PDB file of C-alpha atoms in Angstrom:
ATOM      1  CA  ASP J   1      80.441 -73.714   6.536  1.00 62.00           C
ATOM      2  CA  ALA J   2      76.814 -73.395   4.517  1.00 73.00           C
ATOM      3  CA  GLY J   3      74.629 -71.492   6.727  1.00 93.00           C
ATOM      4  CA  VAL J   4      70.906 -72.421   6.277  1.00 97.00           C
ATOM      5  CA  THR J   5      70.010 -72.577   2.618  1.00 97.00           C
ATOM      6  CA  GLN J   6      66.161 -72.369   1.320  1.00 98.00           C
ATOM      7  CA  SER J   7      64.526 -73.577  -2.195  1.00 97.00           C
ATOM      8  CA  PRO J   8      63.108 -72.434  -4.075  1.00 97.00           C
ATOM      9  CA  THR J   9      63.653 -68.641  -3.623  1.00 97.00           C
ATOM     10  CA  HIS J  10      60.625 -67.632  -5.596  1.00 97.00           C
ATOM     11  CA  LEU J  11      57.533 -69.061  -6.663  1.00 97.00           C
ATOM     12  CA  ILE J  12      54.441 -68.453  -8.457  1.00 98.00           C
ATOM     13  CA  LYS J  13      51.363 -70.370  -7.693  1.00 98.00           C
ATOM     14  CA  THR J  14      47.359 -69.804  -8.259  1.00 98.00           C
ATOM     15  CA  ARG J  15      44.628 -70.596  -6.145  1.00 98.00           C
ATOM     16  CA  GLY J  16      43.708 -74.185  -4.603  1.00 98.00           C
ATOM     17  CA  GLN J  17      47.203 -75.170  -5.320  1.00 98.00           C
ATOM     18  CA  GLN J  18      49.794 -77.144  -3.310  1.00 98.00           C
ATOM     19  CA  VAL J  19      53.165 -75.722  -2.442  1.00 98.00           C
ATOM     20  CA  THR J  20      55.964 -77.417  -0.925  1.00 98.00           C
ATOM     21  CA  LEU J  21      59.167 -75.315   0.392  1.00 98.00           C
ATOM     22  CA  ARG J  22      62.918 -77.019   1.810  1.00 98.00           C
ATOM     23  CA  CYS J  23      65.004 -76.127   4.315  1.00 98.00           C
ATOM     24  CA  SER J  24      68.543 -77.530   4.662  1.00 98.00           C
ATOM     25  CA  PRO J  25      70.038 -76.371   8.461  1.00 97.00           C
ATOM     26  CA  LYS J  26      72.951 -74.851   9.337  1.00 96.00           C
ATOM     27  CA  SER J  27      76.015 -77.742   9.942  1.00 95.00           C
ATOM     28  CA  GLY J  28      75.734 -78.985  13.547  1.00 93.00           C
ATOM     29  CA  HIS J  29      72.246 -77.686  13.770  1.00 95.00           C
ATOM     30  CA  ASP J  30      69.190 -80.598  14.990  1.00 96.00           C
ATOM     31  CA  THR J  31      65.961 -78.113  14.968  1.00 96.00           C
ATOM     32  CA  VAL J  32      64.223 -76.423  12.286  1.00 97.00           C
ATOM     33  CA  SER J  33      61.759 -73.690  12.408  1.00 96.00           C
ATOM     34  CA  TRP J  34      59.312 -72.122   9.729  1.00 97.00           C
ATOM     35  CA  TYR J  35      58.136 -68.276   9.729  1.00 97.00           C
ATOM     36  CA  GLN J  36      55.840 -66.627   7.378  1.00 97.00           C
ATOM     37  CA  GLN J  37      56.621 -62.859   6.737  1.00 97.00           C
ATOM     38  CA  ALA J  38      53.942 -60.843   5.195  1.00 95.00           C
ATOM     39  CA  LEU J  39      55.271 -57.543   3.337  1.00 92.00           C
ATOM     40  CA  GLY J  40      56.338 -54.924   6.004  1.00 90.00           C
ATOM     41  CA  GLN J  41      55.168 -56.915   8.982  1.00 92.00           C
ATOM     42  CA  GLY J  42      57.532 -59.243  10.992  1.00 93.00           C
ATOM     43  CA  PRO J  43      57.706 -62.853  10.631  1.00 95.00           C
ATOM     44  CA  GLN J  44      55.264 -65.081  12.314  1.00 95.00           C
ATOM     45  CA  PHE J  45      56.062 -68.253  13.986  1.00 94.00           C
ATOM     46  CA  ILE J  46      54.384 -71.417  12.180  1.00 97.00           C
ATOM     47  CA  PHE J  47      56.026 -74.528  13.871  1.00 96.00           C
ATOM     48  CA  GLN J  48      59.262 -76.338  14.944  1.00 95.00           C
ATOM     49  CA  TYR J  49      60.527 -79.574  14.191  1.00 96.00           C
ATOM     50  CA  TYR J  50      63.002 -81.472  16.272  1.00 95.00           C
ATOM     51  CA  GLU J  51      63.940 -85.376  15.864  1.00 94.00           C
ATOM     52  CA  GLU J  52      61.388 -85.389  12.866  1.00 95.00           C
ATOM     53  CA  GLU J  53      58.114 -84.376  14.941  1.00 96.00           C
ATOM     54  CA  GLU J  54      56.411 -81.053  15.332  1.00 95.00           C
ATOM     55  CA  ARG J  55      57.268 -79.737  18.811  1.00 93.00           C
ATOM     56  CA  GLN J  56      55.185 -76.424  18.700  1.00 92.00           C
ATOM     57  CA  ARG J  57      53.289 -74.649  16.492  1.00 94.00           C
ATOM     58  CA  GLY J  58      51.709 -70.845  16.341  1.00 93.00           C
ATOM     59  CA  ASN J  59      48.414 -70.119  15.177  1.00 93.00           C
ATOM     60  CA  PHE J  60      48.153 -71.352  11.526  1.00 96.00           C
ATOM     61  CA  PRO J  61      45.701 -73.270  10.197  1.00 97.00           C
ATOM     62  CA  ASP J  62      46.195 -77.698   9.569  1.00 97.00           C
ATOM     63  CA  ARG J  63      46.691 -76.513   5.606  1.00 98.00           C
ATOM     64  CA  PHE J  64      50.450 -75.802   6.878  1.00 98.00           C
ATOM     65  CA  SER J  65      51.927 -78.530   7.784  1.00 98.00           C
ATOM     66  CA  GLY J  66      55.989 -79.990   7.689  1.00 97.00           C
ATOM     67  CA  HIS J  67      58.371 -82.529   7.966  1.00 97.00           C
ATOM     68  CA  GLN J  68      61.944 -83.081   9.005  1.00 98.00           C
ATOM     69  CA  PHE J  69      64.131 -85.520   7.376  1.00 97.00           C
ATOM     70  CA  PRO J  70      66.609 -87.768   9.201  1.00 97.00           C
ATOM     71  CA  ASN J  71      69.488 -85.194   7.928  1.00 96.00           C
ATOM     72  CA  TYR J  72      67.476 -82.422   9.960  1.00 97.00           C
ATOM     73  CA  SER J  73      66.389 -80.917   6.535  1.00 98.00           C
ATOM     74  CA  SER J  74      63.058 -80.344   6.628  1.00 98.00           C
ATOM     75  CA  GLU J  75      59.492 -79.105   4.105  1.00 98.00           C
ATOM     76  CA  LEU J  76      56.857 -76.684   4.794  1.00 98.00           C
ATOM     77  CA  ASN J  77      53.505 -77.610   3.172  1.00 98.00           C
ATOM     78  CA  VAL J  78      50.819 -75.880   2.262  1.00 98.00           C
ATOM     79  CA  ASN J  79      47.800 -76.956   0.635  1.00 97.00           C
ATOM     80  CA  ALA J  80      44.780 -75.211  -0.625  1.00 98.00           C
ATOM     81  CA  LEU J  81      46.981 -72.052  -1.089  1.00 98.00           C
ATOM     82  CA  LEU J  82      44.584 -68.731  -0.709  1.00 98.00           C
ATOM     83  CA  LEU J  83      45.615 -64.964  -1.785  1.00 97.00           C
ATOM     84  CA  GLY J  84      46.608 -64.343   1.496  1.00 97.00           C
ATOM     85  CA  ASP J  85      49.394 -66.931   1.682  1.00 98.00           C
ATOM     86  CA  SER J  86      51.667 -65.029  -0.540  1.00 98.00           C
ATOM     87  CA  ALA J  87      54.284 -64.058   1.750  1.00 97.00           C
ATOM     88  CA  LEU J  88      58.286 -64.798   2.488  1.00 97.00           C
ATOM     89  CA  TYR J  89      58.609 -68.132   4.226  1.00 98.00           C
ATOM     90  CA  LEU J  90      61.750 -67.991   6.174  1.00 98.00           C
ATOM     91  CA  CYS J  91      63.337 -71.356   7.991  1.00 97.00           C
ATOM     92  CA  ALA J  92      65.824 -70.929  11.042  1.00 97.00           C
ATOM     93  CA  SER J  93      67.739 -73.880  12.243  1.00 96.00           C
ATOM     94  CA  SER J  94      69.212 -73.783  16.210  1.00 94.00           C
ATOM     95  CA  PHE J  95      70.552 -76.522  18.472  1.00 92.00           C
ATOM     96  CA  GLY J  96      68.411 -78.287  20.565  1.00 88.00           C
ATOM     97  CA  LYS J  97      64.122 -78.296  20.969  1.00 84.00           C
ATOM     98  CA  ARG J  98      64.177 -74.813  23.114  1.00 85.00           C
ATOM     99  CA  LEU J  99      62.908 -71.946  21.168  1.00 83.00           C
ATOM    100  CA  THR J 100      64.928 -69.791  23.265  1.00 83.00           C
ATOM    101  CA  GLY J 101      68.431 -68.989  21.829  1.00 83.00           C
ATOM    102  CA  GLU J 102      70.393 -68.178  18.458  1.00 90.00           C
ATOM    103  CA  LEU J 103      68.490 -68.818  15.366  1.00 94.00           C
ATOM    104  CA  PHE J 104      69.852 -68.652  12.514  1.00 95.00           C
ATOM    105  CA  PHE J 105      67.873 -67.675   9.296  1.00 97.00           C
ATOM    106  CA  GLY J 106      68.272 -68.551   5.885  1.00 97.00           C
ATOM    107  CA  GLU J 107      67.030 -66.013   3.142  1.00 96.00           C
ATOM    108  CA  GLY J 108      63.739 -67.198   2.326  1.00 97.00           C
ATOM    109  CA  SER J 109      61.347 -68.563  -0.511  1.00 98.00           C
ATOM    110  CA  ARG J 110      58.996 -65.613  -1.696  1.00 97.00           C
ATOM    111  CA  LEU J 111      55.687 -67.468  -2.534  1.00 98.00           C
ATOM    112  CA  THR J 112      53.185 -65.615  -4.707  1.00 98.00           C
ATOM    113  CA  VAL J 113      49.510 -66.733  -5.081  1.00 98.00           C
ATOM    114  CA  LEU J 114      47.563 -65.179  -8.064  1.00 97.00           C
TER     115      LEU J 114
ATOM    116  CA  LEU K   1      52.461 -64.452  24.937  1.00 81.00           C
ATOM    117  CA  ALA K   2      53.422 -61.091  25.468  1.00 84.00           C
ATOM    118  CA  LYS K   3      52.526 -58.277  22.480  1.00 89.00           C
ATOM    119  CA  THR K   4      55.341 -55.855  21.967  1.00 92.00           C
ATOM    120  CA  THR K   5      55.062 -52.624  20.527  1.00 94.00           C
ATOM    121  CA  GLN K   6      58.072 -50.603  19.091  1.00 96.00           C
ATOM    122  CA  PRO K   7      58.502 -47.010  16.956  1.00 97.00           C
ATOM    123  CA  ILE K   8      57.511 -47.440  13.686  1.00 96.00           C
ATOM    124  CA  SER K   9      61.033 -45.700  12.437  1.00 97.00           C
ATOM    125  CA  MET K  10      63.856 -43.784  13.706  1.00 98.00           C
ATOM    126  CA  ASP K  11      66.773 -41.983  12.008  1.00 98.00           C
ATOM    127  CA  SER K  12      70.187 -40.919  13.165  1.00 97.00           C
ATOM    128  CA  TYR K  13      73.468 -40.106  11.754  1.00 97.00           C
ATOM    129  CA  GLU K  14      76.682 -42.272  11.737  1.00 97.00           C
ATOM    130  CA  GLY K  15      78.707 -42.421  14.800  1.00 97.00           C
ATOM    131  CA  GLN K  16      75.897 -41.743  17.093  1.00 97.00           C
ATOM    132  CA  GLU K  17      74.505 -43.887  19.598  1.00 97.00           C
ATOM    133  CA  VAL K  18      70.711 -45.179  18.668  1.00 98.00           C
ATOM    134  CA  ASN K  19      68.456 -46.592  21.491  1.00 98.00           C
ATOM    135  CA  ILE K  20      65.678 -48.400  20.242  1.00 98.00           C
ATOM    136  CA  THR K  21      62.577 -49.197  23.359  1.00 97.00           C
ATOM    137  CA  CYS K  22      60.532 -51.898  22.961  1.00 96.00           C
ATOM    138  CA  SER K  23      57.435 -52.555  25.517  1.00 96.00           C
ATOM    139  CA  HIS K  24      55.980 -55.623  26.315  1.00 94.00           C
ATOM    140  CA  ASN K  25      53.930 -55.439  29.340  1.00 93.00           C
ATOM    141  CA  ASN K  26      52.304 -58.626  29.738  1.00 91.00           C
ATOM    142  CA  ILE K  27      55.886 -60.575  30.128  1.00 93.00           C
ATOM    143  CA  ALA K  28      55.491 -64.045  31.803  1.00 92.00           C
ATOM    144  CA  THR K  29      58.223 -65.199  34.132  1.00 92.00           C
ATOM    145  CA  ASN K  30      59.484 -67.937  31.177  1.00 90.00           C
ATOM    146  CA  ASP K  31      59.720 -65.039  28.678  1.00 93.00           C
ATOM    147  CA  TYR K  32      63.338 -63.803  27.082  1.00 94.00           C
ATOM    148  CA  ILE K  33      63.690 -60.990  25.180  1.00 95.00           C
ATOM    149  CA  THR K  34      65.541 -61.329  21.897  1.00 95.00           C
ATOM    150  CA  TRP K  35      66.534 -58.562  19.487  1.00 97.00           C
ATOM    151  CA  TYR K  36      66.951 -59.756  15.226  1.00 97.00           C
ATOM    152  CA  GLN K  37      68.480 -57.491  12.645  1.00 98.00           C
ATOM    153  CA  GLN K  38      67.104 -57.495   8.985  1.00 97.00           C
ATOM    154  CA  PHE K  39      67.978 -56.490   5.821  1.00 96.00           C
ATOM    155  CA  PRO K  40      66.301 -55.810   2.831  1.00 91.00           C
ATOM    156  CA  SER K  41      65.722 -59.473   0.994  1.00 86.00           C
ATOM    157  CA  GLN K  42      67.497 -61.845   4.148  1.00 92.00           C
ATOM    158  CA  GLY K  43      66.613 -63.063   6.779  1.00 95.00           C
ATOM    159  CA  PRO K  44      66.559 -61.671  10.348  1.00 96.00           C
ATOM    160  CA  ARG K  45      69.952 -62.076  12.103  1.00 96.00           C
ATOM    161  CA  PHE K  46      70.303 -62.614  15.868  1.00 96.00           C
ATOM    162  CA  ILE K  47      71.705 -59.334  17.466  1.00 97.00           C
ATOM    163  CA  ILE K  48      71.568 -60.509  21.728  1.00 97.00           C
ATOM    164  CA  GLN K  49      68.981 -61.903  24.174  1.00 95.00           C
ATOM    165  CA  GLY K  50      68.147 -61.464  27.712  1.00 95.00           C
ATOM    166  CA  TYR K  51      66.032 -61.865  30.498  1.00 95.00           C
ATOM    167  CA  LYS K  52      66.682 -59.460  33.139  1.00 92.00           C
ATOM    168  CA  THR K  53      69.244 -56.131  33.827  1.00 90.00           C
ATOM    169  CA  LYS K  54      72.070 -55.756  31.326  1.00 95.00           C
ATOM    170  CA  VAL K  55      73.438 -58.188  28.238  1.00 95.00           C
ATOM    171  CA  THR K  56      76.223 -56.691  26.448  1.00 95.00           C
ATOM    172  CA  ASN K  57      78.110 -58.464  23.516  1.00 95.00           C
ATOM    173  CA  GLU K  58      80.551 -57.252  21.144  1.00 94.00           C
ATOM    174  CA  VAL K  59      77.879 -55.472  18.563  1.00 94.00           C
ATOM    175  CA  ALA K  60      74.947 -54.360  20.892  1.00 97.00           C
ATOM    176  CA  SER K  61      73.905 -53.704  24.718  1.00 98.00           C
ATOM    177  CA  LEU K  62      70.226 -54.639  26.186  1.00 98.00           C
ATOM    178  CA  PHE K  63      68.464 -52.930  29.121  1.00 97.00           C
ATOM    179  CA  ILE K  64      65.637 -54.373  30.857  1.00 97.00           C
ATOM    180  CA  PRO K  65      64.305 -52.924  34.048  1.00 96.00           C
ATOM    181  CA  ALA K  66      63.339 -54.879  37.003  1.00 95.00           C
ATOM    182  CA  ASP K  67      59.646 -54.904  36.015  1.00 95.00           C
ATOM    183  CA  ARG K  68      60.489 -56.432  32.789  1.00 95.00           C
ATOM    184  CA  LYS K  69      57.805 -54.931  30.922  1.00 95.00           C
ATOM    185  CA  SER K  70      60.259 -53.024  28.473  1.00 96.00           C
ATOM    186  CA  SER K  71      63.711 -53.650  26.872  1.00 97.00           C
ATOM    187  CA  THR K  72      66.085 -51.129  25.387  1.00 98.00           C
ATOM    188  CA  LEU K  73      68.507 -52.466  22.569  1.00 98.00           C
ATOM    189  CA  SER K  74      71.429 -49.838  22.150  1.00 98.00           C
ATOM    190  CA  LEU K  75      73.405 -49.571  18.927  1.00 98.00           C
ATOM    191  CA  PRO K  76      77.093 -47.810  20.011  1.00 94.00           C
ATOM    192  CA  ARG K  77      78.586 -45.678  17.209  1.00 93.00           C
ATOM    193  CA  VAL K  78      75.968 -46.514  14.470  1.00 97.00           C
ATOM    194  CA  SER K  79      77.446 -46.662  10.537  1.00 97.00           C
ATOM    195  CA  LEU K  80      75.491 -46.241   7.187  1.00 97.00           C
ATOM    196  CA  SER K  81      75.764 -50.295   7.075  1.00 96.00           C
ATOM    197  CA  ASP K  82      73.224 -50.213  10.574  1.00 97.00           C
ATOM    198  CA  THR K  83      70.169 -49.243   8.387  1.00 98.00           C
ATOM    199  CA  ALA K  84      67.941 -51.892   8.498  1.00 98.00           C
ATOM    200  CA  VAL K  85      64.869 -53.339  10.325  1.00 98.00           C
ATOM    201  CA  TYR K  86      65.257 -53.931  14.322  1.00 98.00           C
ATOM    202  CA  TYR K  87      62.263 -56.657  15.595  1.00 97.00           C
ATOM    203  CA  CYS K  88      62.163 -57.484  19.122  1.00 95.00           C
ATOM    204  CA  LEU K  89      60.881 -60.884  20.175  1.00 94.00           C
ATOM    205  CA  VAL K  90      59.250 -62.125  23.291  1.00 93.00           C
ATOM    206  CA  VAL K  91      60.160 -65.977  23.171  1.00 91.00           C
ATOM    207  CA  ASN K  92      59.505 -69.045  25.761  1.00 88.00           C
ATOM    208  CA  ASN K  93      59.930 -72.769  24.921  1.00 83.00           C
ATOM    209  CA  ASN K  94      56.489 -72.726  23.613  1.00 85.00           C
ATOM    210  CA  ASP K  95      55.723 -69.909  21.333  1.00 87.00           C
ATOM    211  CA  MET K  96      57.454 -66.812  20.382  1.00 88.00           C
ATOM    212  CA  ARG K  97      56.399 -63.379  18.632  1.00 89.00           C
ATOM    213  CA  PHE K  98      57.666 -61.102  16.478  1.00 90.00           C
ATOM    214  CA  GLY K  99      57.181 -57.353  16.864  1.00 86.00           C
ATOM    215  CA  ALA K 100      56.220 -55.193  13.881  1.00 91.00           C
ATOM    216  CA  GLY K 101      60.061 -53.702  13.787  1.00 96.00           C
ATOM    217  CA  THR K 102      61.634 -50.538  13.960  1.00 98.00           C
ATOM    218  CA  ARG K 103      62.700 -49.381  10.600  1.00 98.00           C
ATOM    219  CA  LEU K 104      66.418 -47.801  11.334  1.00 98.00           C
ATOM    220  CA  THR K 105      67.983 -45.143   8.935  1.00 98.00           C
ATOM    221  CA  VAL K 106      71.795 -43.965   9.325  1.00 98.00           C
ATOM    222  CA  LYS K 107      72.112 -40.860   7.440  1.00 97.00           C
ATOM    223  CA  PRO K 108      75.861 -39.688   6.826  1.00 95.00           C
TER     224      PRO K 108
END
């Protein structure tokens, strides 16, 4: 049984560019949430998708957007990249739209913005 | 959402019990406390979640006093493979906040 898978694992972009990160949830899960983890810090909640809609959102600007597909997979898009967007982006899946409960995380996509 | 405060680092030895305390003074009625473990280059892994009193599973115990302003994760008989960063998380159905994490180093 595959767990949460994310792609790509690493990528490098330049300031002002746009990036799309992808996530496939664990089998049987219908909810995906995204997190940003800067080096040496804890993850920060970006948003959660359930039934193809953004349900909850953390304190992130509109440059961060997402999408969930009918097969429950998800994308995170970041526009107009800033140097400060360099981080590990984590995806987590769960069952049901509650934020409480056990989250299963992928290994992340490491984004470097030059 | 309540801010969490944890020790930055802790050292222990194999076979010892380790207790990591997290402070969350402004916790709200609907907030739960959750702990995650993270190894380098991996995503966090769920350890345990609780609301009040004591919760125990096969890997850890979570103690939450009546005022719920703090919580303590207890790891019995740690091994070298328990060396990791441990995050305390306050979460409700609308938001979640990870702490800065406690780096636990287990020595032989």
